[in-house]
């Protein structure tokens, strides 16, 4: 099981640039500044790609679950937002094991050799008992799963709004202790059986209801991108994260508009571990974004055309046409 702190590429739905162009530009600016590659996911129906993208078991194996969330089934018109996960995996060329178990990727937090989920997954799969479902999920994930109670005030039931890994044996809980001590204590009790537990806390009067979003920060390798919400808690969240992750590079991006629509940075990203050849391809492919003038060497062009001429031609048709003409000459 590959955790986000072991990954090296960030993926976005193509819808993100259309619906939140400033947030998209700000994110890829930070990624480029920190030499982190990124890519766009094809065939998606909404921006929340964490929920429908597969779980990476190792560098070449992925688990594709059934993405069929109850919160998109209540109104017939919402079903159009359900992305076909298997089609996406096929388009990306991923080798997948497929399961009919209904899950959301936002309810899968990978920590070392364990996964943290909420018990909402039991309600989503009522044809199986919790014990047999839990065993089957562990077999698919090839690791132990720690189940947390589902906070019924949060309809999505996602564990990525509750907890984040600090290391392979320690986790960070969001600031539930500031407003729901009973729920915090139960989560802490379950997690502390297998992890060292830290928690966020904000010294503010009348805390902002959006401060849940800080725990939903993006992690890719050693880079962390923390939400900026333009509220009093911004600086306190940044200070605490810096203390808890002293070896990481931490940036902030304003996602106030995104949080107003119910999501955070982890929700709109999917992270993957790839080899260095793929990293080189993505960096060259995306070179034209944010740059007014781009120059490819002959070696760059040959490499891109041999690696994936179709994608390179989509982004740089004139360059590929030049390359093909040179070959014919």
PDB file of N, CA and C in Angstrom, residues 131-169:
ATOM      1  N   UNK A 131     -18.324  -7.584   9.773  1.00  0.00           N
ATOM      2  CA  UNK A 131     -17.108  -8.378   9.974  1.00  0.00           C
ATOM      3  C   UNK A 131     -16.603  -8.979   8.665  1.00  0.00           C
ATOM      4  N   UNK A 132     -17.515  -9.531   7.857  1.00  0.00           N
ATOM      5  CA  UNK A 132     -17.070 -10.135   6.596  1.00  0.00           C
ATOM      6  C   UNK A 132     -16.634  -9.065   5.596  1.00  0.00           C
ATOM      7  N   UNK A 133     -17.324  -7.912   5.608  1.00  0.00           N
ATOM      8  CA  UNK A 133     -16.925  -6.820   4.722  1.00  0.00           C
ATOM      9  C   UNK A 133     -15.548  -6.297   5.113  1.00  0.00           C
ATOM     10  N   UNK A 134     -15.335  -6.119   6.419  1.00  0.00           N
ATOM     11  CA  UNK A 134     -14.033  -5.651   6.882  1.00  0.00           C
ATOM     12  C   UNK A 134     -12.914  -6.595   6.481  1.00  0.00           C
ATOM     13  N   UNK A 135     -13.156  -7.896   6.615  1.00  0.00           N
ATOM     14  CA  UNK A 135     -12.143  -8.894   6.239  1.00  0.00           C
ATOM     15  C   UNK A 135     -11.853  -8.852   4.745  1.00  0.00           C
ATOM     16  N   UNK A 136     -12.909  -8.688   3.957  1.00  0.00           N
ATOM     17  CA  UNK A 136     -12.723  -8.650   2.504  1.00  0.00           C
ATOM     18  C   UNK A 136     -11.951  -7.407   2.085  1.00  0.00           C
ATOM     19  N   UNK A 137     -12.262  -6.268   2.712  1.00  0.00           N
ATOM     20  CA  UNK A 137     -11.542  -5.037   2.390  1.00  0.00           C
ATOM     21  C   UNK A 137     -10.064  -5.176   2.752  1.00  0.00           C
ATOM     22  N   UNK A 138      -9.787  -5.762   3.905  1.00  0.00           N
ATOM     23  CA  UNK A 138      -8.393  -5.954   4.309  1.00  0.00           C
ATOM     24  C   UNK A 138      -7.649  -6.854   3.326  1.00  0.00           C
ATOM     25  N   UNK A 139      -8.326  -7.868   2.836  1.00  0.00           N
ATOM     26  CA  UNK A 139      -7.698  -8.758   1.851  1.00  0.00           C
ATOM     27  C   UNK A 139      -7.397  -8.004   0.558  1.00  0.00           C
ATOM     28  N   UNK A 140      -8.327  -7.162   0.131  1.00  0.00           N
ATOM     29  CA  UNK A 140      -8.120  -6.381  -1.094  1.00  0.00           C
ATOM     30  C   UNK A 140      -7.002  -5.356  -0.927  1.00  0.00           C
ATOM     31  N   UNK A 141      -6.979  -4.691   0.226  1.00  0.00           N
ATOM     32  CA  UNK A 141      -5.956  -3.687   0.492  1.00  0.00           C
ATOM     33  C   UNK A 141      -4.607  -4.301   0.860  1.00  0.00           C
ATOM     34  N   UNK A 142      -4.638  -5.574   1.257  1.00  0.00           N
ATOM     35  CA  UNK A 142      -3.432  -6.283   1.709  1.00  0.00           C
ATOM     36  C   UNK A 142      -2.844  -5.618   2.950  1.00  0.00           C
ATOM     37  N   UNK A 143      -3.724  -5.139   3.819  1.00  0.00           N
ATOM     38  CA  UNK A 143      -3.263  -4.527   5.063  1.00  0.00           C
ATOM     39  C   UNK A 143      -4.420  -4.436   6.053  1.00  0.00           C
ATOM     40  N   UNK A 144      -4.091  -4.101   7.292  1.00  0.00           N
ATOM     41  CA  UNK A 144      -5.095  -3.929   8.340  1.00  0.00           C
ATOM     42  C   UNK A 144      -5.880  -2.638   8.118  1.00  0.00           C
ATOM     43  N   UNK A 145      -7.172  -2.679   8.438  1.00  0.00           N
ATOM     44  CA  UNK A 145      -8.015  -1.482   8.350  1.00  0.00           C
ATOM     45  C   UNK A 145      -8.504  -1.104   9.743  1.00  0.00           C
ATOM     46  N   UNK A 146      -8.336   0.159  10.109  1.00  0.00           N
ATOM     47  CA  UNK A 146      -8.853   0.693  11.367  1.00  0.00           C
ATOM     48  C   UNK A 146     -10.137   1.451  11.040  1.00  0.00           C
ATOM     49  N   UNK A 147     -11.245   1.033  11.654  1.00  0.00           N
ATOM     50  CA  UNK A 147     -12.536   1.667  11.378  1.00  0.00           C
ATOM     51  C   UNK A 147     -12.885   2.680  12.467  1.00  0.00           C
ATOM     52  N   UNK A 148     -13.261   3.881  12.033  1.00  0.00           N
ATOM     53  CA  UNK A 148     -13.703   4.941  12.936  1.00  0.00           C
ATOM     54  C   UNK A 148     -15.217   5.079  12.850  1.00  0.00           C
ATOM     55  N   UNK A 149     -15.855   5.577  13.907  1.00  0.00           N
ATOM     56  CA  UNK A 149     -17.306   5.809  13.829  1.00  0.00           C
ATOM     57  C   UNK A 149     -17.616   6.873  12.783  1.00  0.00           C
ATOM     58  N   UNK A 150     -18.781   6.764  12.202  1.00  0.00           N
ATOM     59  CA  UNK A 150     -19.226   7.740  11.208  1.00  0.00           C
ATOM     60  C   UNK A 150     -19.900   8.905  11.918  1.00  0.00           C
ATOM     61  N   UNK A 151     -19.377  10.094  11.721  1.00  0.00           N
ATOM     62  CA  UNK A 151     -19.991  11.323  12.229  1.00  0.00           C
ATOM     63  C   UNK A 151     -21.211  11.622  11.361  1.00  0.00           C
ATOM     64  N   UNK A 152     -22.409  11.362  11.875  1.00  0.00           N
ATOM     65  CA  UNK A 152     -23.625  11.462  11.068  1.00  0.00           C
ATOM     66  C   UNK A 152     -23.947  12.887  10.629  1.00  0.00           C
ATOM     67  N   UNK A 153     -23.291  13.873  11.222  1.00  0.00           N
ATOM     68  CA  UNK A 153     -23.518  15.247  10.768  1.00  0.00           C
ATOM     69  C   UNK A 153     -22.760  15.536   9.471  1.00  0.00           C
ATOM     70  N   UNK A 154     -21.920  14.587   9.055  1.00  0.00           N
ATOM     71  CA  UNK A 154     -21.110  14.741   7.846  1.00  0.00           C
ATOM     72  C   UNK A 154     -21.570  13.684   6.850  1.00  0.00           C
ATOM     73  N   UNK A 155     -22.339  14.075   5.841  1.00  0.00           N
ATOM     74  CA  UNK A 155     -23.034  13.101   4.990  1.00  0.00           C
ATOM     75  C   UNK A 155     -22.089  12.219   4.190  1.00  0.00           C
ATOM     76  N   UNK A 156     -20.902  12.718   3.883  1.00  0.00           N
ATOM     77  CA  UNK A 156     -20.006  11.944   3.025  1.00  0.00           C
ATOM     78  C   UNK A 156     -19.361  10.776   3.771  1.00  0.00           C
ATOM     79  N   UNK A 157     -19.149  10.939   5.071  1.00  0.00           N
ATOM     80  CA  UNK A 157     -18.553   9.867   5.857  1.00  0.00           C
ATOM     81  C   UNK A 157     -17.124   9.557   5.472  1.00  0.00           C
ATOM     82  N   UNK A 158     -16.349  10.578   5.145  1.00  0.00           N
ATOM     83  CA  UNK A 158     -14.982  10.382   4.671  1.00  0.00           C
ATOM     84  C   UNK A 158     -13.963  10.509   5.801  1.00  0.00           C
ATOM     85  N   UNK A 159     -13.050   9.571   5.854  1.00  0.00           N
ATOM     86  CA  UNK A 159     -12.007   9.636   6.879  1.00  0.00           C
ATOM     87  C   UNK A 159     -10.978  10.716   6.585  1.00  0.00           C
ATOM     88  N   UNK A 160     -10.881  11.183   5.324  1.00  0.00           N
ATOM     89  CA  UNK A 160      -9.896  12.224   5.036  1.00  0.00           C
ATOM     90  C   UNK A 160     -10.313  13.595   5.555  1.00  0.00           C
ATOM     91  N   UNK A 161     -11.508  13.688   6.142  1.00  0.00           N
ATOM     92  CA  UNK A 161     -11.915  14.898   6.840  1.00  0.00           C
ATOM     93  C   UNK A 161     -11.714  14.786   8.336  1.00  0.00           C
ATOM     94  N   UNK A 162     -11.118  13.667   8.765  1.00  0.00           N
ATOM     95  CA  UNK A 162     -10.918  13.390  10.189  1.00  0.00           C
ATOM     96  C   UNK A 162      -9.446  13.276  10.540  1.00  0.00           C
ATOM     97  N   UNK A 163      -8.695  12.572   9.700  1.00  0.00           N
ATOM     98  CA  UNK A 163      -7.355  12.145  10.098  1.00  0.00           C
ATOM     99  C   UNK A 163      -6.381  12.215   8.927  1.00  0.00           C
ATOM    100  N   UNK A 164      -5.113  12.429   9.266  1.00  0.00           N
ATOM    101  CA  UNK A 164      -4.046  12.498   8.268  1.00  0.00           C
ATOM    102  C   UNK A 164      -2.807  11.805   8.841  1.00  0.00           C
ATOM    103  N   UNK A 165      -2.055  11.062   8.027  1.00  0.00           N
ATOM    104  CA  UNK A 165      -0.826  10.461   8.556  1.00  0.00           C
ATOM    105  C   UNK A 165       0.243  11.507   8.842  1.00  0.00           C
ATOM    106  N   UNK A 166       0.976  11.290   9.917  1.00  0.00           N
ATOM    107  CA  UNK A 166       2.181  12.073  10.187  1.00  0.00           C
ATOM    108  C   UNK A 166       3.396  11.268   9.747  1.00  0.00           C
ATOM    109  N   UNK A 167       3.372   9.986  10.101  1.00  0.00           N
ATOM    110  CA  UNK A 167       4.408   9.039   9.682  1.00  0.00           C
ATOM    111  C   UNK A 167       3.741   7.676   9.572  1.00  0.00           C
ATOM    112  N   UNK A 168       4.529   6.632   9.404  1.00  0.00           N
ATOM    113  CA  UNK A 168       3.959   5.299   9.282  1.00  0.00           C
ATOM    114  C   UNK A 168       3.305   4.789  10.545  1.00  0.00           C
ATOM    115  N   UNK A 169       3.596   5.419  11.686  1.00  0.00           N
ATOM    116  CA  UNK A 169       3.009   4.943  12.947  1.00  0.00           C
ATOM    117  C   UNK A 169       2.374   6.058  13.777  1.00  0.00           C
TER     118      UNK A 169
END
